[in-house]
Short mmCIF file of C-alpha atoms and ligand atoms in Angstrom, two decimals:
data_model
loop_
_atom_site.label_atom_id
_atom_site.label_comp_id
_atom_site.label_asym_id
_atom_site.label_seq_id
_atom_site.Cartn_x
_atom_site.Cartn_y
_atom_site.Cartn_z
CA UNK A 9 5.16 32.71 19.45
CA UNK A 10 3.25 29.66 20.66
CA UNK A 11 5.11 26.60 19.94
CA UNK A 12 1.53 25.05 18.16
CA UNK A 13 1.74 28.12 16.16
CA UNK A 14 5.46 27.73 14.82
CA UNK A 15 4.60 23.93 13.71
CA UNK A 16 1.68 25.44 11.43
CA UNK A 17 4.00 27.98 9.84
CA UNK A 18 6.32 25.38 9.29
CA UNK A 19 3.92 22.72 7.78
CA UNK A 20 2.80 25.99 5.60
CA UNK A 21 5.83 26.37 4.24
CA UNK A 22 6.47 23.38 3.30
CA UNK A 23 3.44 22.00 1.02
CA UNK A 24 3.74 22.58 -2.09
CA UNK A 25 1.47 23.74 -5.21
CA UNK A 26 0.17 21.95 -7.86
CA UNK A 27 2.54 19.76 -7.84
CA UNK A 28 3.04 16.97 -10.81
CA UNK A 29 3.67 14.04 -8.75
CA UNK A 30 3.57 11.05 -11.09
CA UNK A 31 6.74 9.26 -10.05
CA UNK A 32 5.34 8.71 -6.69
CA UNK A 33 3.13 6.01 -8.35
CA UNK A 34 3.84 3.06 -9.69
CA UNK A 35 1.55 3.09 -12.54
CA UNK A 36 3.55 6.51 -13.52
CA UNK A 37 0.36 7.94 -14.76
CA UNK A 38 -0.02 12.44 -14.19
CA UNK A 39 -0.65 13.07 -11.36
CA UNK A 40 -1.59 16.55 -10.41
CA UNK A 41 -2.31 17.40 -7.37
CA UNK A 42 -3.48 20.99 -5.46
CA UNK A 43 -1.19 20.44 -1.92
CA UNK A 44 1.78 18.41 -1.62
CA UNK A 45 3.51 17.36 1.71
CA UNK A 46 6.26 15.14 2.63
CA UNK A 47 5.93 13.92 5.94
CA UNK A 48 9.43 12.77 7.29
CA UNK A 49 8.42 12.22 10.86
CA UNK A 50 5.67 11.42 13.42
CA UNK A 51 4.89 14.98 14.32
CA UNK A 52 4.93 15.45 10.66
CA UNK A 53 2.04 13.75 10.37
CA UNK A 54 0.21 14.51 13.39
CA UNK A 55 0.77 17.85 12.27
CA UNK A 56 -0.13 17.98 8.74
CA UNK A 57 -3.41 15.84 9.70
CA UNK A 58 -4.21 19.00 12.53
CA UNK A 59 -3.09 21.40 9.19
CA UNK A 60 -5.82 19.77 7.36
CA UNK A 61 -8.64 19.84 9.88
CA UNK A 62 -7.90 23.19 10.54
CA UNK A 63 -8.24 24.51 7.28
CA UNK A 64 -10.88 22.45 6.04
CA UNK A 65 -9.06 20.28 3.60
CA UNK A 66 -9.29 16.57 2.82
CA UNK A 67 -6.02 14.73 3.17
CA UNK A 68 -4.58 11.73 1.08
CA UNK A 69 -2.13 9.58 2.16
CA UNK A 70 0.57 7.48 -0.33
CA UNK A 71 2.95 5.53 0.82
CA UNK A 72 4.72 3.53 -1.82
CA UNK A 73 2.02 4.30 -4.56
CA UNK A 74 2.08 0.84 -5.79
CA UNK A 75 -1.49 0.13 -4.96
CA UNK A 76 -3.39 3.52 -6.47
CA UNK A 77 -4.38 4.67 -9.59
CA UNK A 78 -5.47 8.42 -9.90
CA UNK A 79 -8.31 8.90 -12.45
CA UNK A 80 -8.96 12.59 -12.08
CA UNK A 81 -7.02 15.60 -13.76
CA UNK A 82 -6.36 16.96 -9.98
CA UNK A 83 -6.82 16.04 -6.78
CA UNK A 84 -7.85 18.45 -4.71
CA UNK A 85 -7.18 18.77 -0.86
CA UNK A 86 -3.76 17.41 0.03
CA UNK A 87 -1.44 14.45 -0.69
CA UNK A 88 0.55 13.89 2.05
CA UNK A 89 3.72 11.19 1.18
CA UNK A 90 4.52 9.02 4.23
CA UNK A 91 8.48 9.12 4.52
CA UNK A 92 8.11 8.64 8.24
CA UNK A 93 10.92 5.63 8.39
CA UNK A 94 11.52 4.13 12.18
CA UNK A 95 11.98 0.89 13.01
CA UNK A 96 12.85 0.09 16.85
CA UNK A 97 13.42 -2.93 19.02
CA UNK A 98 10.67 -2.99 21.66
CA UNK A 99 11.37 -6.11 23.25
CA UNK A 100 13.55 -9.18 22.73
CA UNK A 101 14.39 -12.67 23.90
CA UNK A 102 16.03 -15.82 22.55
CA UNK A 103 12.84 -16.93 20.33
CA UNK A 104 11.18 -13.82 19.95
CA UNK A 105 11.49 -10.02 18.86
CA UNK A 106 8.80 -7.34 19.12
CA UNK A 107 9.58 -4.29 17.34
CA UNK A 108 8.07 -0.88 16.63
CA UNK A 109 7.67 -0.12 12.69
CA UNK A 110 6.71 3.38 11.26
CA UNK A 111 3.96 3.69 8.81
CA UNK A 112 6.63 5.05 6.16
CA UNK A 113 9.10 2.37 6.58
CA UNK A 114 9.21 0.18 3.18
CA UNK A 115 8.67 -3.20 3.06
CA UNK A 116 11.43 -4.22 1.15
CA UNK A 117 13.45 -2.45 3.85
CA UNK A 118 11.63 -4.60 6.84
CA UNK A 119 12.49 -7.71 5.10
CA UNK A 120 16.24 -6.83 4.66
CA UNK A 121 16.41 -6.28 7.78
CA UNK A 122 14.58 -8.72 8.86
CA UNK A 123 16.65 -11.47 7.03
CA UNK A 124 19.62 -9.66 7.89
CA UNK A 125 18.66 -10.88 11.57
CA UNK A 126 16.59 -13.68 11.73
CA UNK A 127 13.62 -12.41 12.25
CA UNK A 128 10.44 -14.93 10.18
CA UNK A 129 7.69 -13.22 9.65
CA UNK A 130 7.49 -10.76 6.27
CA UNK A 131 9.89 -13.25 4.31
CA UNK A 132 7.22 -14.39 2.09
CA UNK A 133 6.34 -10.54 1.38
CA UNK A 134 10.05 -10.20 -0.29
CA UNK A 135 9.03 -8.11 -3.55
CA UNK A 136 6.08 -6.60 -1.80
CA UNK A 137 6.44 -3.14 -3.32
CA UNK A 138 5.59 0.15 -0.65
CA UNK A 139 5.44 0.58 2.88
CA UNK A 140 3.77 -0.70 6.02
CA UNK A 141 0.92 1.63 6.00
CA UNK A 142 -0.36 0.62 3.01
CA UNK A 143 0.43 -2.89 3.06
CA UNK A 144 -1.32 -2.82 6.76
CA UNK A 145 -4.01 -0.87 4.99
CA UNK A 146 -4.96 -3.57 2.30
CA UNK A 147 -3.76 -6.07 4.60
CA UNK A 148 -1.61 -7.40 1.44
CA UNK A 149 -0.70 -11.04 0.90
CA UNK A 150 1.41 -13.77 -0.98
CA UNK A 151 -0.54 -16.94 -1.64
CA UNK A 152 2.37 -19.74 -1.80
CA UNK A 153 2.01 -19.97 1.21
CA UNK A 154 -0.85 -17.79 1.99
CA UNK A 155 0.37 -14.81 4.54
CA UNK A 156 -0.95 -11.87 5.41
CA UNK A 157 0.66 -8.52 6.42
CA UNK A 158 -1.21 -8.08 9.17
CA UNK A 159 -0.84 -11.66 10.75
CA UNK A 160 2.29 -10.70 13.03
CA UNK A 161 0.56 -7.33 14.26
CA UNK A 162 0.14 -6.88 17.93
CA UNK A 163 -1.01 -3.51 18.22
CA UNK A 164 -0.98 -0.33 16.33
CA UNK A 165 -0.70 3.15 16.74
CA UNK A 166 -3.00 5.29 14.83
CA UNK A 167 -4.11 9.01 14.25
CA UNK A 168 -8.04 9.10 14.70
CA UNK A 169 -10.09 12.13 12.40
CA UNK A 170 -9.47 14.22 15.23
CA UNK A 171 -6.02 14.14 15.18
CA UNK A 172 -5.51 12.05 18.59
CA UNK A 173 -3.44 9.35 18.60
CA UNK A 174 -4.79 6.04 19.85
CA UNK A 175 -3.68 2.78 20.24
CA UNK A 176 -5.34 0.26 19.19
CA UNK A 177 -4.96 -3.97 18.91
CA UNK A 178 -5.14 -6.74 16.60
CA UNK A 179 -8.23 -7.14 16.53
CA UNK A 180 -9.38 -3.20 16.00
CA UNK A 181 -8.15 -3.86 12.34
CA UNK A 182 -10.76 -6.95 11.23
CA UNK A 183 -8.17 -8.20 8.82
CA UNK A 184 -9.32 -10.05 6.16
CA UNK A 185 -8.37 -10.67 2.26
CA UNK A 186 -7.72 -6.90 0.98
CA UNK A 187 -8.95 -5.54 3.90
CA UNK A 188 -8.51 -4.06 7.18
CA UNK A 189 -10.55 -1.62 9.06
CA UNK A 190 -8.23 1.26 8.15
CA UNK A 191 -10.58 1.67 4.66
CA UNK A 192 -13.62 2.64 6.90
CA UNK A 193 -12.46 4.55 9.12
CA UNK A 194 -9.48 6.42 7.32
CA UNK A 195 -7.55 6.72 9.91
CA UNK A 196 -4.14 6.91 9.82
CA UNK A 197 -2.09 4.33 10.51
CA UNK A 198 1.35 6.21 12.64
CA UNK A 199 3.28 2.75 13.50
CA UNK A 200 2.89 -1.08 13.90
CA UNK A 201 4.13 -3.24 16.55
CA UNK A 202 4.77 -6.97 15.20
CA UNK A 203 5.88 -9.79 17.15
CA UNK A 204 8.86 -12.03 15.16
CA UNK A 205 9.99 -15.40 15.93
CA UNK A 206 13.90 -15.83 15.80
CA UNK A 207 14.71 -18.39 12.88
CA UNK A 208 18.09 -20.05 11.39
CA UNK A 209 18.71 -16.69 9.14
CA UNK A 210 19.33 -19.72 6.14
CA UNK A 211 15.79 -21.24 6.40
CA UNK A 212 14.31 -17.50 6.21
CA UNK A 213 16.70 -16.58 3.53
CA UNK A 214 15.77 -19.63 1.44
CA UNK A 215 12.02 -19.04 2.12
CA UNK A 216 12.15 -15.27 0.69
CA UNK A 217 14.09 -16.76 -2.31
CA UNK A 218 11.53 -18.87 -2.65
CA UNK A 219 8.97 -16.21 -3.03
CA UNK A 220 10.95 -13.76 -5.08
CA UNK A 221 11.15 -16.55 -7.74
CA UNK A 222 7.84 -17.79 -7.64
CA UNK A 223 7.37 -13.92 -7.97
CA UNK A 224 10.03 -13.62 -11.19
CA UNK A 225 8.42 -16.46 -12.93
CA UNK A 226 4.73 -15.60 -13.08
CA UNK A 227 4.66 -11.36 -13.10
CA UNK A 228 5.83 -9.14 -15.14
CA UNK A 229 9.07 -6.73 -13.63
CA UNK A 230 10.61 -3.55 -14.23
CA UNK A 231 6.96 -2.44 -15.87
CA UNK A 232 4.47 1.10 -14.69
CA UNK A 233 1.80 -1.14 -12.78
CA UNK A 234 0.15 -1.38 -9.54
CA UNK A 235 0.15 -5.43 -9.66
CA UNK A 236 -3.12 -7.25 -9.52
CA UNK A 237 -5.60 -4.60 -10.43
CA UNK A 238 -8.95 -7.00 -9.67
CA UNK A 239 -9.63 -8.89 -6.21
CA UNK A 240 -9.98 -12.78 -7.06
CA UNK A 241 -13.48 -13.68 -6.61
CA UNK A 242 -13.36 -16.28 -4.06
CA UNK A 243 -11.08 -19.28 -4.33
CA UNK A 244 -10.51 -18.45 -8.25
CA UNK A 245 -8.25 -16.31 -9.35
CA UNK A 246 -8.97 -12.79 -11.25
CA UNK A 247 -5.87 -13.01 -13.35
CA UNK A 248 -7.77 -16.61 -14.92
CA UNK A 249 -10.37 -15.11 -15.64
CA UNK A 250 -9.42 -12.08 -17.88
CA UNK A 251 -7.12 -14.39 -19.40
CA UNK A 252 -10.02 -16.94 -20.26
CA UNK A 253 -12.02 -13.64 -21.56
CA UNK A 254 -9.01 -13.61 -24.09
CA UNK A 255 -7.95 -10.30 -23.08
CA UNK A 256 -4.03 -10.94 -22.54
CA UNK A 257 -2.05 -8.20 -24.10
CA UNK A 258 -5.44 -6.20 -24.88
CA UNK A 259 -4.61 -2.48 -24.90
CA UNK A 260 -6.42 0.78 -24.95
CA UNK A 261 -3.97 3.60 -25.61
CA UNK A 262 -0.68 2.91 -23.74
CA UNK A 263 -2.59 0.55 -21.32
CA UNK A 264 -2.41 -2.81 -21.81
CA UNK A 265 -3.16 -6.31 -20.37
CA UNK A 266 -0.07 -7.84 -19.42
CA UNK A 267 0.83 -11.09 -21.42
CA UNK A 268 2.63 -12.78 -18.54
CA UNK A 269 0.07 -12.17 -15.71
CA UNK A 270 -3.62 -10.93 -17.32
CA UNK A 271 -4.38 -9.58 -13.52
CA UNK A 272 -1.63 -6.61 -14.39
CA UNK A 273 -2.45 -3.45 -16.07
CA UNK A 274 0.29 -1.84 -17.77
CA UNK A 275 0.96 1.78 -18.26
CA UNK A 276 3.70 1.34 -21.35
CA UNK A 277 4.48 5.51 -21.61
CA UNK A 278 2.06 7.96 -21.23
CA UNK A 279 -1.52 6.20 -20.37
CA UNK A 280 -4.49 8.43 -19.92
CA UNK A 281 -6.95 8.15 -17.35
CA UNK A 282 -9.83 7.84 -20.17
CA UNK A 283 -7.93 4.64 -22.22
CA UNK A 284 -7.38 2.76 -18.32
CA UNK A 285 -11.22 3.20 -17.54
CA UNK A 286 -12.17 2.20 -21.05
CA UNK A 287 -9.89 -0.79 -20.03
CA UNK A 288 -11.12 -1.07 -17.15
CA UNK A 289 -15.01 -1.48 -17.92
CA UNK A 290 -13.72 -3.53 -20.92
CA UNK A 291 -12.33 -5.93 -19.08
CA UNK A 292 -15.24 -6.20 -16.39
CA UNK A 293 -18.06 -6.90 -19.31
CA UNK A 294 -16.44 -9.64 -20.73
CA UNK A 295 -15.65 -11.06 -17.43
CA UNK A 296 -19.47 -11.07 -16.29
CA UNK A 297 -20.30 -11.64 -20.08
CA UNK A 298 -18.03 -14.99 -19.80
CA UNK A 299 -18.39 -16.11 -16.49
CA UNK A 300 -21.08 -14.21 -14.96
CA UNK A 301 -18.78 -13.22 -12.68
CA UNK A 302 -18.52 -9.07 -11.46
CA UNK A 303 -14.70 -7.96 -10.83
CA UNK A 304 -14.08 -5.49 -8.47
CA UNK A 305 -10.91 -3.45 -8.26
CA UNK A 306 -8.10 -4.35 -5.85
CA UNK A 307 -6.48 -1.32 -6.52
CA UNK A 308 -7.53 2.16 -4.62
CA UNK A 309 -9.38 4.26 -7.17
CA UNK A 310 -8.97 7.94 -6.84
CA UNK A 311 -11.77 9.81 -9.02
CA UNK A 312 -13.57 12.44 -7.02
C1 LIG B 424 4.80 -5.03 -8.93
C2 LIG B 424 3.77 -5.07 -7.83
C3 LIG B 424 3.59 -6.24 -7.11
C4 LIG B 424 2.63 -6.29 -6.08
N1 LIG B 424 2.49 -7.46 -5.37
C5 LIG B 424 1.56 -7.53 -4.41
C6 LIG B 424 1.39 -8.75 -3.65
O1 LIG B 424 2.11 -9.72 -3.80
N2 LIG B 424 0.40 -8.78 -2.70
C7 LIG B 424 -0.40 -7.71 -2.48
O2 LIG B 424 -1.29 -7.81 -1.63
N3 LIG B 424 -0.25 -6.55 -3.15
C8 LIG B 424 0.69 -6.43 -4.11
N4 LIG B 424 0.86 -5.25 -4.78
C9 LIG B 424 0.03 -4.08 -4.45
C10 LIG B 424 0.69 -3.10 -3.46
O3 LIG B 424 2.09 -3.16 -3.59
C11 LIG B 424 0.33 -3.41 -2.00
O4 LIG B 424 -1.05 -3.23 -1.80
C12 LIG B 424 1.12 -2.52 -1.04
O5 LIG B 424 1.09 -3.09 0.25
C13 LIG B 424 0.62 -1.08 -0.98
O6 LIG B 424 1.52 -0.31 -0.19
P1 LIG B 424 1.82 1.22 -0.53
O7 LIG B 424 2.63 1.78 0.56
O8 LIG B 424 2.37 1.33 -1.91
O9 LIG B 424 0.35 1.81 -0.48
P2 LIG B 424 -0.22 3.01 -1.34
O10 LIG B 424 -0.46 2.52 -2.75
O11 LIG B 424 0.60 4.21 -1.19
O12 LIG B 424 -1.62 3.20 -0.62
C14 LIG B 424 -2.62 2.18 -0.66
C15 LIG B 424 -3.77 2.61 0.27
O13 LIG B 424 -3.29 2.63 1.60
C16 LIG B 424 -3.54 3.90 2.20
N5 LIG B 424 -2.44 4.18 3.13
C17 LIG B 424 -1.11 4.26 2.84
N6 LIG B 424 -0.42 4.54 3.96
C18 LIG B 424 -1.31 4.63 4.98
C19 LIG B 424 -1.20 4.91 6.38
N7 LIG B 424 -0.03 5.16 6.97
N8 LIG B 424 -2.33 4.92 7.12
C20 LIG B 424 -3.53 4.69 6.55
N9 LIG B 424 -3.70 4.44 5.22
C21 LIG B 424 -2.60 4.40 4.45
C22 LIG B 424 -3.58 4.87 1.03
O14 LIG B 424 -4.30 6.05 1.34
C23 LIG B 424 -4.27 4.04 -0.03
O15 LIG B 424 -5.67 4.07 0.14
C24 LIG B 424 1.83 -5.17 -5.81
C25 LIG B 424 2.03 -3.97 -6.54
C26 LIG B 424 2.99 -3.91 -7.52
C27 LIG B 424 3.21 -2.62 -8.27
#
């Protein structure tokens, strides 16, 4: 048998059927979906995406799950998990590092490591929940100071809607707040190449303690959420606002408003899609009714 031909039997074989899949999302809501797939390398991916076009199907990918909230009883097509982890040394000198990381390596990994050797870069991202696809994706930040994910990319390797890889540079991915090209084009991202300057380990170590507290003191931990549901809407802050509506620890089922940060949605057991977008449009009324001002969602709605 072609060796084209084996892959597809083996990518067969391995997605599974509607599959409940909550606990790959942070807001632990059901999740049901019609094809499942772990991808646990490259070809994986490459693969699965070929799978898809093939048979006509339209492919999801999760990473970490901490940025998505499904509001449909199934999704349809496939969900393919990213558990593609790699993370190489491409080049290296006395100030600087350049390394290769894949999509489906998690951030909290990155920044172990990269503490572990010196690397300054991500240290500000310490508690960033998921993995780099995503978080080059949304192009995620920390304010104090304000970083971006994407500001130490070089180039990237991605998987076009043909299946081809291409590889592409900084500026392909027109980062800006919540955004990088990646939500256009849907296009996967395969790895990331950053460049790292070499630091006294200490002063990186103290600056990702830094952020980890500021991060313990103002949200809420150990809670079903996918952090700041709403974008801010320009230099003030969403999480202001829907406090200022007086909507902290508003709930609608088992969804609620969190008290500590009013920017986090809460799923406290078994929230239903129905109670979040009652929430949801809740929320955004009184906002606009208050302020005049129109929220719009941070977080990657799923609902068609
Ligand atoms: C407690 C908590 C704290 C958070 N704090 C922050 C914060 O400080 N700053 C911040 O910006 N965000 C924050 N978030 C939101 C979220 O963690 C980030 O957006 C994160 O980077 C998403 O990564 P992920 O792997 O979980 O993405 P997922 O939620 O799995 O996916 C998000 C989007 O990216 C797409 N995607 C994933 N992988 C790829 C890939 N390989 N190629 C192309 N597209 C891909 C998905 O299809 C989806 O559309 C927080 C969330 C939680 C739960």
């Amino acid at each position: 048998m072609q060796k084209s031909k084996v892959n597809m039997l083996d990518i067969k074989s391995r997605i599974g059927k509607n599959k409940e899949i909550s606990n790959l999302f942070t807001l632990k809501n059901q999740v049901i979906v019609e094809n499942f797939f772990e991808a646990k390398t490259r070809e994986d991916l490459i693969n699965i995406k070929k799978y898809c076009l093939d048979n006509n199907l339209p492919l999801l990918i999760i990473g970490g799950g901490s940025n998505i909230a499904i509001l449909k009883e199934k999704v349809n097509g496939i969900v393919v998990k990213n558990s593609y982890k790699e993370l190489k040394i491409i080049e290296e000198n006395d100030d600087e590092v350049i390394i290769s990381v894949s999509s489906g390596y998690p951030v909290s990994l990155l920044i172990a490591k990269s503490l572990e050797a010196g690397w300054s870069g991500f240290e500000y991202h310490q508690g960033l929940p998921g993995t780099i696809g995503g978080a080059i994706y949304m192009n995620s930040k920390w304010t104090k100071p304000l970083t971006y994910f994407g500001d130490n990319l070089i180039y990237g390797y991605l998987l076009d809607n043909q299946a081809k890889i291409k590889k592409v540079s900084r500026d392909y991915f027109q980062f800006a707040y919540d955004y990088s090209i990646l939500q256009k084009t849907k296009e996967i991202l395969l790895e990331g190449i950053f460049k790292l300057k070499k630091e006294d380990k200490k002063i990186i170590k103290e600056r990702a303690l830094f952020a980890l507290n500021y991060r313990k003191k103002t949200q809420p931990f150990g809670v079903a959420t996918c952090g700041c549901f709403f974008k801010n809407p320009g230099n003030i802050s969403a999480g202001y606002l829907i406090d200022k509506a007086g909507l902290k620890g508003f709930s609608v089922g088992d969804f609620y408003i969190s008290d500590i940060h009013a920017n986090f949605i809460i799923n406290k057991g078994k929230g239903k899609k129905e109670d979040l977008l009652k929430l949801l449009s809740i929320i955004k009324t009184k906002v606009k009714e208050k302020f005049g001002v129109e929220l719009e969602e941070e977080v990657i709605i799923i609902n068609n």
